[in-house]
Amino acid sequence: MRLLLIGMNHKTAPLEIRERLQLFCGEEDQPLPELMRLSEIREALYLATCNRVEVLARVTDNGQAVEGLKSFIYRRGNLDIAEMEKCLYVYRDLDAVRHLFRVTSSLDSMVMGEPQILGQMKDAYRMAVDCRTTGVLLNRLSHHAFQVAKRVRTETGIAGNAVSVSYAAVELAKKIFGALKGKSILLIGAGEMSELAARHLLRQGVGSIHIANRTYARAEAMAAEFRGIPVAFERFPEVLPEVDIVIASTGAPGYIMNAEMVAAALRRRRNRLLFLIDIAVPRDIDPAAGEIDNVYLYNIDHLQDVVDANREGRRAEAMKAEEIVAEEVAAFERWFNALEVVPTIVALREKVEGIMKRELERSESWMRNLDEQERNRVEILAGSIVNKILHDPMTGLKEESREKDALPFVAAIRRLFKL
Amino acid sequence: MLKGSLVTLHVMLSVTGEALFALASCAGLMYLIQDSLLKRKKAGSLIRLFPSLNDLDRINNLCLSWGFPLLTLGVLAGSLWARIVWGSHWQWDSKQVWTLLAWFLYAFLLHQRLVMGWRGRKAARWSLMVFTVLVTLLIFGKLFLQTVHNFV
């Protein structure tokens, strides 16, 4: 097949090395033209994300190409060869196909099932198409990889459940409220995680956001950022009846919200559901508040448990996904094997001879009037026309495969003759 | 003619009303299961199949607030028909008593929902309870009591 994949990911290479490679592969500095200058390379695709760098190429000579690609990466990363060698992996042919399918389906990602990689892969492919570095093989392979990713996504639950605390909070909120459009949140205290959760919620269409903080200036600054409403810290119980989701993350040593406060708010909001998220350590909200009907209180450990359970679930789903990948690799292999020169020639011959035979059978009625000898002559005539027509394309194909790159021709013939 | 269409109307309205109550209790049951899973922090994979709590509550509410007027109209139609056929609007027949009980229970439930702001868990629990009680009574009535209202 002469397909080669060389690269490194978060499992094989430490951050410093990935970082350096990425730095040298910024968008303005596309490595593809340089790659194509390597004489053994026919097609190339280059993928770089924060967790991986991969070069996929169709090559004419495996051994030389590996060296060429490696030295290309060393030069890019400006790193010590011995150091690099440890981080690099090289896959050939079907192993490369499998690796590509696994990467695109997010089976090889740091957070398994994360959705970004497919988009990054599509961007990489688009870039390669723009640089005209893809051909028959990589085009087909890339599209196949996108299909595999789609199958994995729809047929397994690998991307089904949240695997980050802030996203788990969003999923729970959806389980409680359904659509989050028009719901309002109250952030008490600022912190990275609460801000992240708020951002996720806003993306889900949450209507308004109130922000209370001990330092009012900080609340105002955050409110400006989120287009929210700043609330003086001691007055947050007053907005409690108006909000549906509370995210508490203050550094207070004790509870800042007790069960009575929540019960009172619930009465004023006529028992509308209330989701309390307490991600502060020590906790901000009295656990007794969670006992009240229509109040759902989750603290950081509860959310972490949800995340852990989801991670576990994803691992189980990954097994199914691996099976899909194996199936698809086999499908790709079938397609690829058909692209060899000899089977193509055989298939072409068979098709054309089949046509000739059928046509002769159809002419049976009038050929009956001819005698044996005449009939033979007609058959010989038909046969020699077929052979003359086939002669040039078939020898051409053989020559191409001996000297140059027959793949595009084989693919074209397969397509034109519907083989 | 009038008799026929009255009885059809009576049956259609009552059956639709009661079907809506049954639906309300289903939503209530699903609500309670999901509520308890969420409260016990057991939001596993099963939970993904259910609609959200809010939606279940809305379904419950919608079913009650449509079921109740339908049942009321059904009873009225039935009593008009009874006046023509049996000579009186109301006979204190066991089935009629059952219906009256259902009517009062659902009136209470709807009142609590609309006026007292019952929502969520309490509303779900009550609609399930009321429905269970009514079905149990209906089965008992069928087994042990005579009725002139012998159709369902």
Coordinates of C-alpha atoms in Angstrom, one line a residue:
Chain A
M1 CA 0.0 0.0 0.0
R2 CA 2.9 2.3 0.7
L3 CA 1.1 4.3 3.2
L4 CA 3.1 5.8 6.0
L5 CA 2.1 7.6 9.2
I6 CA 4.6 9.1 11.5
G7 CA 3.9 11.2 14.5
M8 CA 3.8 11.7 18.2
N9 CA 1.0 12.2 20.7
H10 CA 0.4 13.0 24.3
K11 CA 1.2 9.4 25.2
T12 CA 4.6 9.2 23.5
A13 CA 5.9 12.8 23.7
P14 CA 6.2 15.1 26.7
L15 CA 4.6 18.5 26.4
E16 CA 7.9 20.4 25.7
I17 CA 8.5 18.5 22.6
R18 CA 4.9 18.7 21.2
E19 CA 5.0 22.4 22.0
R20 CA 8.2 23.0 20.1
L21 CA 6.8 21.1 17.0
Q22 CA 3.6 23.1 17.1
L23 CA 5.5 26.3 17.4
F24 CA 7.2 25.7 14.2
C25 CA 4.1 24.6 12.4
G26 CA 2.0 27.6 12.7
E27 CA -0.6 28.3 10.1
E28 CA 1.4 30.9 8.2
D29 CA 4.1 28.4 8.0
Q30 CA 2.5 25.4 6.2
P31 CA 4.8 22.4 6.2
L32 CA 3.0 20.7 3.3
P33 CA 4.9 22.2 0.4
E34 CA 8.2 21.4 2.1
L35 CA 7.0 17.8 2.7
M36 CA 6.1 17.4 -0.9
R37 CA 9.6 18.3 -1.9
L38 CA 10.8 15.0 -0.4
S39 CA 11.2 12.9 -3.5
E40 CA 9.5 9.7 -2.2
I41 CA 6.3 11.4 -1.2
R42 CA 3.3 11.4 -3.5
E43 CA 0.5 12.6 -1.2
A44 CA 0.7 14.1 2.3
L45 CA -1.6 15.2 5.1
Y46 CA -0.4 17.1 8.1
L47 CA -2.2 17.3 11.4
A48 CA -1.1 19.2 14.4
T49 CA -3.1 19.8 17.6
C50 CA -2.1 20.5 21.2
N51 CA -1.9 16.8 21.8
R52 CA -0.4 15.4 18.6
V53 CA 1.5 15.9 15.5
E54 CA 0.9 13.4 12.6
V55 CA 2.2 13.2 9.1
L56 CA 0.4 10.9 6.8
A57 CA 1.9 10.2 3.4
R58 CA 1.6 8.0 0.4
V59 CA 5.2 7.1 -0.5
T60 CA 7.0 5.3 -3.3
D61 CA 9.7 3.8 -1.1
N62 CA 9.0 2.9 2.5
G63 CA 12.5 2.9 4.0
Q64 CA 13.8 6.1 2.4
A65 CA 10.5 7.9 3.1
V66 CA 10.7 7.1 6.8
E67 CA 14.1 8.6 7.0
G68 CA 13.0 11.6 5.0
L69 CA 10.0 12.2 7.2
K70 CA 11.9 11.8 10.4
S71 CA 14.6 14.2 9.4
F72 CA 11.8 16.6 8.3
I73 CA 10.4 16.4 11.8
Y74 CA 13.8 16.8 13.5
R75 CA 14.4 19.9 11.5
R76 CA 11.0 21.3 12.3
G77 CA 11.2 20.6 16.0
N78 CA 14.9 21.7 16.1
L79 CA 15.5 18.9 18.5
D80 CA 18.0 16.3 19.4
I81 CA 17.6 13.2 17.2
A82 CA 17.9 10.7 20.1
E83 CA 15.3 12.6 22.1
M84 CA 12.9 12.7 19.2
E85 CA 13.3 9.1 18.2
K86 CA 11.9 8.0 21.6
C87 CA 8.7 10.0 21.0
L88 CA 8.0 9.1 17.4
Y89 CA 5.8 6.3 16.2
V90 CA 5.7 5.0 12.7
Y91 CA 2.8 3.1 11.3
R92 CA 2.7 1.4 7.9
D93 CA -0.2 0.5 5.5
L94 CA -3.1 -0.9 7.4
D95 CA -1.7 0.0 10.8
A96 CA -1.5 3.6 9.5
V97 CA -5.2 3.3 8.4
R98 CA -6.2 2.0 11.8
H99 CA -4.3 4.7 13.6
L100 CA -5.9 7.4 11.5
F101 CA -9.4 6.0 12.1
R102 CA -8.7 5.8 15.8
V103 CA -7.4 9.3 15.9
T104 CA -10.4 10.7 13.9
S105 CA -12.9 8.8 16.1
S106 CA -11.3 10.3 19.2
L107 CA -10.3 6.9 20.5
D108 CA -6.7 8.1 20.7
S109 CA -7.5 11.4 22.4
M110 CA -6.5 12.5 25.9
V111 CA -10.1 12.8 26.8
M112 CA -11.6 9.9 24.9
G113 CA -14.7 10.9 22.9
E114 CA -13.9 14.6 22.8
P115 CA -15.5 16.1 19.7
Q116 CA -12.8 18.6 18.6
I117 CA -10.4 16.2 16.9
L118 CA -12.8 15.5 14.1
G119 CA -13.0 19.2 13.3
Q120 CA -9.2 19.5 13.5
M121 CA -8.8 16.5 11.2
K122 CA -11.2 18.0 8.7
D123 CA -9.2 21.3 8.8
A124 CA -6.0 19.4 8.2
Y125 CA -7.6 17.6 5.2
R126 CA -8.9 20.9 3.8
M127 CA -5.5 22.4 4.1
A128 CA -4.0 19.5 2.3
V129 CA -6.6 19.8 -0.4
D130 CA -5.9 23.5 -0.8
C131 CA -2.2 22.7 -1.1
R132 CA -3.0 20.0 -3.6
T133 CA -1.1 17.4 -1.7
T134 CA -3.9 14.8 -1.6
G135 CA -4.6 12.3 -4.3
V136 CA -6.7 9.2 -4.8
L137 CA -5.5 7.4 -1.7
L138 CA -5.6 10.2 0.9
N139 CA -8.8 11.6 -0.4
R140 CA -10.5 8.3 0.0
L141 CA -8.8 7.6 3.3
S142 CA -9.8 10.9 4.8
H143 CA -13.4 10.7 3.8
H144 CA -13.5 7.1 5.1
A145 CA -12.0 8.3 8.4
F146 CA -14.7 11.0 8.7
Q147 CA -17.3 8.3 8.1
V148 CA -15.8 6.1 10.7
A149 CA -15.8 8.9 13.2
K150 CA -19.5 9.5 12.4
R151 CA -20.3 5.8 12.9
V152 CA -18.5 5.7 16.2
R153 CA -20.3 8.8 17.4
T154 CA -23.7 7.6 16.5
E155 CA -23.4 3.9 17.2
T156 CA -21.5 4.0 20.5
G157 CA -22.0 6.2 23.6
I158 CA -18.4 7.2 23.5
A159 CA -19.2 10.9 23.4
G160 CA -22.4 10.5 25.3
N161 CA -21.7 11.6 28.8
A162 CA -19.8 14.6 30.3
V163 CA -16.3 13.9 31.4
S164 CA -15.5 17.2 33.0
V165 CA -17.0 18.6 36.2
S166 CA -18.2 21.8 34.7
Y167 CA -19.9 19.9 31.8
A168 CA -21.4 17.4 34.2
A169 CA -23.1 20.3 35.9
V170 CA -24.6 21.4 32.6
E171 CA -25.8 17.9 31.8
L172 CA -27.5 17.6 35.2
A173 CA -29.1 21.0 34.7
K174 CA -30.5 19.7 31.4
K175 CA -31.9 16.6 33.2
I176 CA -33.7 18.9 35.6
F177 CA -34.8 21.8 33.5
G178 CA -34.9 20.4 29.9
A179 CA -34.0 23.3 27.7
L180 CA -32.0 25.8 29.5
K181 CA -33.2 28.7 27.4
G182 CA -34.4 31.6 29.6
K183 CA -33.2 30.0 32.9
S184 CA -31.2 32.2 35.1
I185 CA -28.1 31.5 37.1
L186 CA -26.5 33.0 40.2
L187 CA -22.7 32.7 40.6
I188 CA -21.6 33.2 44.2
G189 CA -17.9 33.7 44.4
A190 CA -15.5 33.5 41.4
G191 CA -13.2 30.7 40.4
E192 CA -12.0 29.1 37.3
M193 CA -14.4 26.1 37.6
S194 CA -17.5 28.2 38.3
E195 CA -16.6 30.5 35.5
L196 CA -16.2 27.6 33.1
A197 CA -19.6 26.1 34.2
A198 CA -21.2 29.5 33.7
R199 CA -19.7 29.8 30.3
H200 CA -21.0 26.3 29.4
L201 CA -24.5 27.3 30.7
L202 CA -24.5 30.5 28.7
R203 CA -23.7 28.6 25.6
Q204 CA -26.8 26.6 26.3
G205 CA -28.9 29.7 26.1
V206 CA -29.3 30.5 29.7
G207 CA -31.1 33.9 30.0
S208 CA -29.6 35.9 32.7
I209 CA -26.7 35.6 35.1
H210 CA -26.4 37.2 38.6
I211 CA -23.0 37.5 40.1
A212 CA -22.3 37.9 43.8
N213 CA -18.8 38.3 45.2
R214 CA -17.3 39.4 48.5
T215 CA -15.4 42.1 46.5
Y216 CA -18.1 44.0 44.7
A217 CA -15.6 45.3 42.2
R218 CA -14.8 41.7 41.1
A219 CA -18.5 40.9 40.8
E220 CA -18.8 44.0 38.6
A221 CA -15.9 43.1 36.5
M222 CA -17.2 39.5 35.9
A223 CA -20.7 40.9 35.3
A224 CA -19.3 43.1 32.5
E225 CA -17.6 40.0 31.0
F226 CA -20.7 37.8 31.1
R227 CA -23.2 40.6 30.5
G228 CA -24.6 39.7 33.9
I229 CA -26.0 41.6 36.9
P230 CA -23.7 42.2 39.8
V231 CA -25.1 41.6 43.3
A232 CA -23.8 42.7 46.6
F233 CA -22.6 39.6 48.5
E234 CA -24.8 40.0 51.5
R235 CA -27.9 40.5 49.3
F236 CA -27.6 37.2 47.3
P237 CA -30.5 35.6 49.3
E238 CA -32.8 38.2 47.8
V239 CA -32.1 37.1 44.2
L240 CA -32.3 33.4 45.2
P241 CA -36.1 33.2 44.5
E242 CA -35.5 34.5 40.9
V243 CA -32.7 32.1 39.8
D244 CA -32.9 28.5 38.8
I245 CA -29.3 27.4 39.1
V246 CA -26.8 28.5 41.7
I247 CA -23.1 27.9 41.4
A248 CA -21.4 28.5 44.7
S249 CA -17.6 28.6 45.0
T250 CA -16.6 31.1 47.7
G251 CA -13.6 30.7 50.0
A252 CA -15.9 31.0 53.0
P253 CA -14.9 28.8 56.0
G254 CA -18.5 27.8 56.8
Y255 CA -21.9 27.5 55.0
I256 CA -23.0 30.7 53.4
M257 CA -26.4 29.2 52.5
N258 CA -28.5 27.3 54.9
A259 CA -31.6 25.1 54.5
E260 CA -34.0 27.8 55.8
M261 CA -32.7 30.3 53.2
V262 CA -33.3 27.8 50.5
A263 CA -36.8 26.8 51.8
A264 CA -37.8 30.4 52.0
A265 CA -36.6 31.0 48.4
L266 CA -38.5 28.0 47.3
R267 CA -41.7 29.2 48.8
R268 CA -41.3 32.5 47.1
R269 CA -40.7 30.9 43.8
R270 CA -43.7 28.7 44.2
N271 CA -41.7 25.4 44.3
R272 CA -40.1 25.9 41.0
L273 CA -37.1 23.5 40.7
L274 CA -33.8 24.8 42.0
F275 CA -30.4 23.3 41.2
L276 CA -27.6 24.1 43.6
I277 CA -24.1 23.4 42.6
D278 CA -21.6 23.7 45.4
I279 CA -18.1 23.4 44.1
A280 CA -16.4 25.2 47.1
V281 CA -14.1 23.4 49.5
P282 CA -15.0 23.7 52.3
R283 CA -18.6 23.6 51.2
D284 CA -20.8 26.7 50.9
I285 CA -24.2 25.2 51.1
D286 CA -25.6 23.3 54.0
P287 CA -26.2 19.7 52.8
A288 CA -29.6 19.8 54.6
A289 CA -30.8 22.1 51.7
G290 CA -30.5 19.2 49.4
E291 CA -33.2 17.3 51.4
I292 CA -35.9 19.8 50.5
D293 CA -38.3 18.8 47.8
N294 CA -37.6 20.2 44.3
V295 CA -34.1 21.2 45.3
Y296 CA -31.1 19.3 43.8
L297 CA -27.9 19.9 45.6
Y298 CA -24.6 18.6 44.1
N299 CA -21.2 19.2 45.6
I300 CA -17.9 18.8 44.0
D301 CA -17.6 15.1 45.0
H302 CA -21.0 14.3 43.6
L303 CA -20.0 15.9 40.3
Q304 CA -16.7 14.1 40.3
D305 CA -18.6 10.8 40.8
V306 CA -20.7 11.5 37.8
V307 CA -17.6 12.3 35.8
D308 CA -15.9 9.1 37.0
A309 CA -18.9 7.0 36.2
N310 CA -19.1 8.6 32.7
R311 CA -15.4 7.9 32.1
E312 CA -15.9 4.3 33.0
G313 CA -18.9 4.2 30.6
R314 CA -16.8 5.7 27.9
R315 CA -14.2 3.0 28.3
A316 CA -16.8 0.3 27.8
E317 CA -18.1 2.1 24.7
A318 CA -14.6 2.4 23.4
M319 CA -14.5 -1.4 23.0
K320 CA -17.5 -1.2 20.7
A321 CA -15.8 1.6 18.8
E322 CA -12.6 -0.4 18.4
E323 CA -14.7 -3.1 16.7
I324 CA -16.2 -0.5 14.3
V325 CA -12.7 0.7 13.5
A326 CA -11.5 -2.9 12.8
E327 CA -14.5 -3.4 10.5
E328 CA -13.8 -0.2 8.6
V329 CA -10.1 -1.0 8.3
A330 CA -11.1 -4.2 6.6
A331 CA -13.5 -2.4 4.3
F332 CA -10.7 0.0 3.4
E333 CA -8.4 -2.8 2.7
R334 CA -10.9 -4.3 0.3
W335 CA -11.1 -1.1 -1.5
F336 CA -7.4 -0.7 -1.6
N337 CA -6.6 -4.2 -2.8
A338 CA -8.9 -3.6 -5.7
L339 CA -6.6 -0.8 -6.7
E340 CA -3.7 -3.0 -7.6
V341 CA -2.7 -3.1 -11.2
V342 CA -3.1 -6.8 -12.0
P343 CA -6.6 -7.3 -10.5
T344 CA -7.7 -4.2 -12.4
I345 CA -6.4 -5.5 -15.7
V346 CA -8.1 -8.9 -15.0
A347 CA -11.3 -7.2 -14.0
L348 CA -11.2 -5.0 -17.1
R349 CA -10.6 -8.0 -19.4
E350 CA -13.4 -10.0 -17.8
K351 CA -15.8 -7.1 -18.1
V352 CA -15.1 -6.5 -21.8
E353 CA -15.1 -10.2 -22.7
G354 CA -18.4 -10.6 -20.9
I355 CA -19.9 -7.8 -23.0
M356 CA -18.6 -9.5 -26.2
K357 CA -20.0 -12.8 -25.2
R358 CA -23.4 -11.4 -24.4
E359 CA -23.5 -9.5 -27.7
L360 CA -22.7 -12.7 -29.6
E361 CA -25.4 -14.5 -27.8
R362 CA -27.9 -11.8 -28.7
S363 CA -26.9 -12.1 -32.3
E364 CA -27.6 -15.9 -32.2
S365 CA -30.9 -15.5 -34.2
W366 CA -29.3 -14.2 -37.4
M367 CA -26.0 -16.0 -37.0
R368 CA -27.9 -19.3 -37.3
N369 CA -28.1 -18.6 -41.0
L370 CA -24.4 -18.6 -41.3
D371 CA -22.3 -21.8 -41.6
E372 CA -19.8 -22.9 -39.0
Q373 CA -16.8 -21.2 -40.7
E374 CA -18.5 -17.9 -41.1
R375 CA -19.7 -17.9 -37.5
N376 CA -16.1 -18.5 -36.3
R377 CA -15.0 -15.6 -38.4
V378 CA -17.5 -13.2 -36.8
E379 CA -16.4 -14.4 -33.3
I380 CA -12.7 -13.9 -34.2
L381 CA -13.5 -10.4 -35.6
A382 CA -15.3 -9.4 -32.4
G383 CA -12.5 -10.8 -30.2
S384 CA -9.7 -9.0 -32.1
I385 CA -11.6 -5.7 -31.9
V386 CA -11.8 -6.1 -28.2
N387 CA -8.2 -7.0 -27.9
K388 CA -7.0 -4.1 -30.0
I389 CA -9.1 -1.6 -27.9
L390 CA -7.8 -3.0 -24.7
H391 CA -4.2 -3.3 -25.8
D392 CA -3.1 0.3 -25.2
P393 CA -4.7 1.0 -21.9
M394 CA -3.5 -2.3 -20.5
T395 CA 0.1 -2.0 -21.6
G396 CA 0.0 1.6 -20.5
L397 CA -1.1 0.6 -17.1
K398 CA 1.6 -2.0 -16.7
E399 CA 4.2 0.5 -17.8
E400 CA 3.0 3.1 -15.4
S401 CA 3.1 0.7 -12.5
R402 CA 6.6 -0.3 -13.4
E403 CA 8.1 3.2 -13.7
K404 CA 5.9 5.7 -11.9
D405 CA 2.8 5.9 -9.9
A406 CA -0.1 3.9 -11.3
L407 CA -2.5 4.6 -8.6
P408 CA -4.4 7.5 -10.1
F409 CA -4.7 5.6 -13.4
V410 CA -6.0 2.5 -11.8
A411 CA -8.5 4.5 -9.8
A412 CA -9.6 6.3 -13.0
I413 CA -10.0 3.1 -14.9
R414 CA -11.9 1.5 -12.1
R415 CA -14.2 4.5 -12.1
L416 CA -14.6 4.9 -15.8
F417 CA -15.3 1.2 -16.4
K418 CA -17.3 0.8 -13.2
L419 CA -15.2 -2.1 -12.1
Chain B
M1 CA -81.0 10.6 17.9
L2 CA -80.3 13.0 20.8
K3 CA -80.0 10.0 23.2
G4 CA -77.4 8.3 20.9
S5 CA -75.2 11.3 20.4
L6 CA -75.4 12.3 24.1
V7 CA -74.1 8.9 25.2
T8 CA -71.4 8.9 22.6
L9 CA -70.3 12.4 23.8
H10 CA -70.4 11.1 27.4
V11 CA -68.2 8.1 26.6
M12 CA -65.8 10.1 24.5
L13 CA -65.3 12.9 27.0
S14 CA -65.0 10.6 30.0
V15 CA -62.7 8.2 28.4
T16 CA -60.4 10.9 27.1
G17 CA -60.4 12.6 30.5
E18 CA -59.5 9.5 32.3
A19 CA -56.8 8.6 29.7
L20 CA -55.3 12.0 30.4
F21 CA -55.3 11.2 34.1
A22 CA -53.6 7.9 33.4
L23 CA -50.9 9.8 31.3
A24 CA -50.5 12.3 34.1
S25 CA -49.8 9.5 36.6
C26 CA -47.3 7.9 34.2
A27 CA -45.5 11.2 34.0
G28 CA -45.7 11.4 37.7
L29 CA -44.2 8.0 38.1
M30 CA -41.3 8.8 35.8
Y31 CA -40.8 12.1 37.6
L32 CA -40.5 10.3 40.9
I33 CA -38.0 7.7 39.6
Q34 CA -35.9 10.4 38.1
D35 CA -36.2 12.7 41.1
S36 CA -35.0 9.9 43.4
L37 CA -32.1 9.1 41.1
L38 CA -31.0 12.7 41.0
K39 CA -31.4 13.1 44.8
R40 CA -29.4 10.0 45.5
K41 CA -26.8 11.2 42.9
K42 CA -27.4 8.1 40.9
A43 CA -27.8 9.9 37.6
G44 CA -26.6 6.9 35.5
S45 CA -27.4 5.8 32.0
L46 CA -31.1 4.9 32.7
I47 CA -31.7 8.6 33.4
R48 CA -30.8 9.5 29.8
L49 CA -33.9 7.8 28.6
F50 CA -36.2 10.0 30.6
P51 CA -37.4 13.5 29.7
S52 CA -36.2 16.2 32.0
L53 CA -38.0 16.8 35.3
N54 CA -39.4 20.1 34.1
D55 CA -40.9 18.5 31.0
L56 CA -42.4 15.7 33.0
D57 CA -44.0 18.2 35.4
R58 CA -45.3 20.1 32.4
I59 CA -46.8 17.0 30.9
N60 CA -48.4 16.2 34.3
N61 CA -49.8 19.6 34.6
L62 CA -51.1 19.7 31.0
C63 CA -52.8 16.3 31.4
L64 CA -54.5 17.4 34.6
S65 CA -55.7 20.7 33.3
W66 CA -57.2 19.1 30.2
G67 CA -58.4 15.9 31.8
F68 CA -60.4 17.7 34.5
P69 CA -62.7 19.8 32.3
L70 CA -63.1 16.9 29.9
L71 CA -64.2 14.6 32.8
T72 CA -66.5 17.4 34.1
L73 CA -68.2 17.7 30.7
G74 CA -68.4 14.0 30.4
V75 CA -70.2 13.7 33.7
L76 CA -72.6 16.5 32.7
A77 CA -73.4 14.8 29.4
G78 CA -73.9 11.5 31.2
S79 CA -76.2 13.0 33.7
L80 CA -78.3 14.7 31.0
W81 CA -78.6 11.4 29.3
A82 CA -79.5 9.7 32.6
R83 CA -82.3 12.2 33.1
I84 CA -83.8 11.1 29.7
V85 CA -83.3 7.4 30.1
W86 CA -83.5 6.7 33.9
G87 CA -85.6 9.7 34.9
S88 CA -83.1 11.3 37.2
H89 CA -79.7 13.0 36.9
W90 CA -78.0 11.1 39.6
Q91 CA -78.7 7.7 41.2
W92 CA -75.8 7.3 43.7
D93 CA -74.8 4.2 41.8
S94 CA -71.4 2.9 42.8
K95 CA -69.8 3.9 39.6
Q96 CA -71.2 7.3 39.9
V97 CA -69.9 7.6 43.4
W98 CA -66.5 6.6 42.1
T99 CA -66.6 9.2 39.4
L100 CA -67.6 11.8 42.0
L101 CA -64.7 10.8 44.1
A102 CA -62.4 11.1 41.2
W103 CA -63.8 14.4 40.3
F104 CA -63.2 15.8 43.8
L105 CA -59.7 14.3 44.1
Y106 CA -58.6 15.8 40.8
A107 CA -60.3 19.1 41.6
F108 CA -58.3 19.2 44.8
L109 CA -55.1 18.3 43.0
L110 CA -55.7 20.9 40.3
H111 CA -56.5 23.5 43.0
Q112 CA -53.3 22.7 44.9
R113 CA -51.3 23.0 41.7
L114 CA -52.9 26.3 40.5
V115 CA -53.4 28.1 43.8
M116 CA -51.0 26.6 46.3
G117 CA -48.1 26.3 43.8
W118 CA -47.7 22.5 44.1
R119 CA -45.1 21.5 41.6
G120 CA -42.6 18.8 41.0
R121 CA -42.3 16.0 43.5
K122 CA -45.4 16.7 45.5
A123 CA -47.6 17.1 42.5
A124 CA -46.1 14.0 40.9
R125 CA -46.6 11.9 44.0
W126 CA -50.2 13.0 44.4
S127 CA -51.3 12.5 40.8
L128 CA -49.8 9.0 41.0
M129 CA -51.5 8.3 44.4
V130 CA -54.9 9.5 43.3
F131 CA -54.8 7.5 40.1
T132 CA -53.7 4.3 42.0
V133 CA -56.5 4.8 44.6
L134 CA -59.1 5.3 41.8
V135 CA -58.0 2.2 39.8
T136 CA -58.0 0.1 43.0
L137 CA -61.5 1.2 43.8
L138 CA -62.6 0.6 40.3
I139 CA -61.3 -3.0 40.4
F140 CA -62.9 -3.6 43.8
G141 CA -66.2 -2.1 42.6
K142 CA -66.2 -4.4 39.6
L143 CA -65.6 -7.4 41.8
F144 CA -68.0 -6.8 44.7
L145 CA -70.6 -4.1 43.8
Q146 CA -73.7 -4.0 41.6
T147 CA -73.9 -1.2 39.2
V148 CA -76.5 0.1 36.7
H149 CA -73.6 1.7 34.8
N150 CA -72.4 -1.6 33.4
F151 CA -70.3 -0.7 30.4
V152 CA -66.8 -0.2 31.5

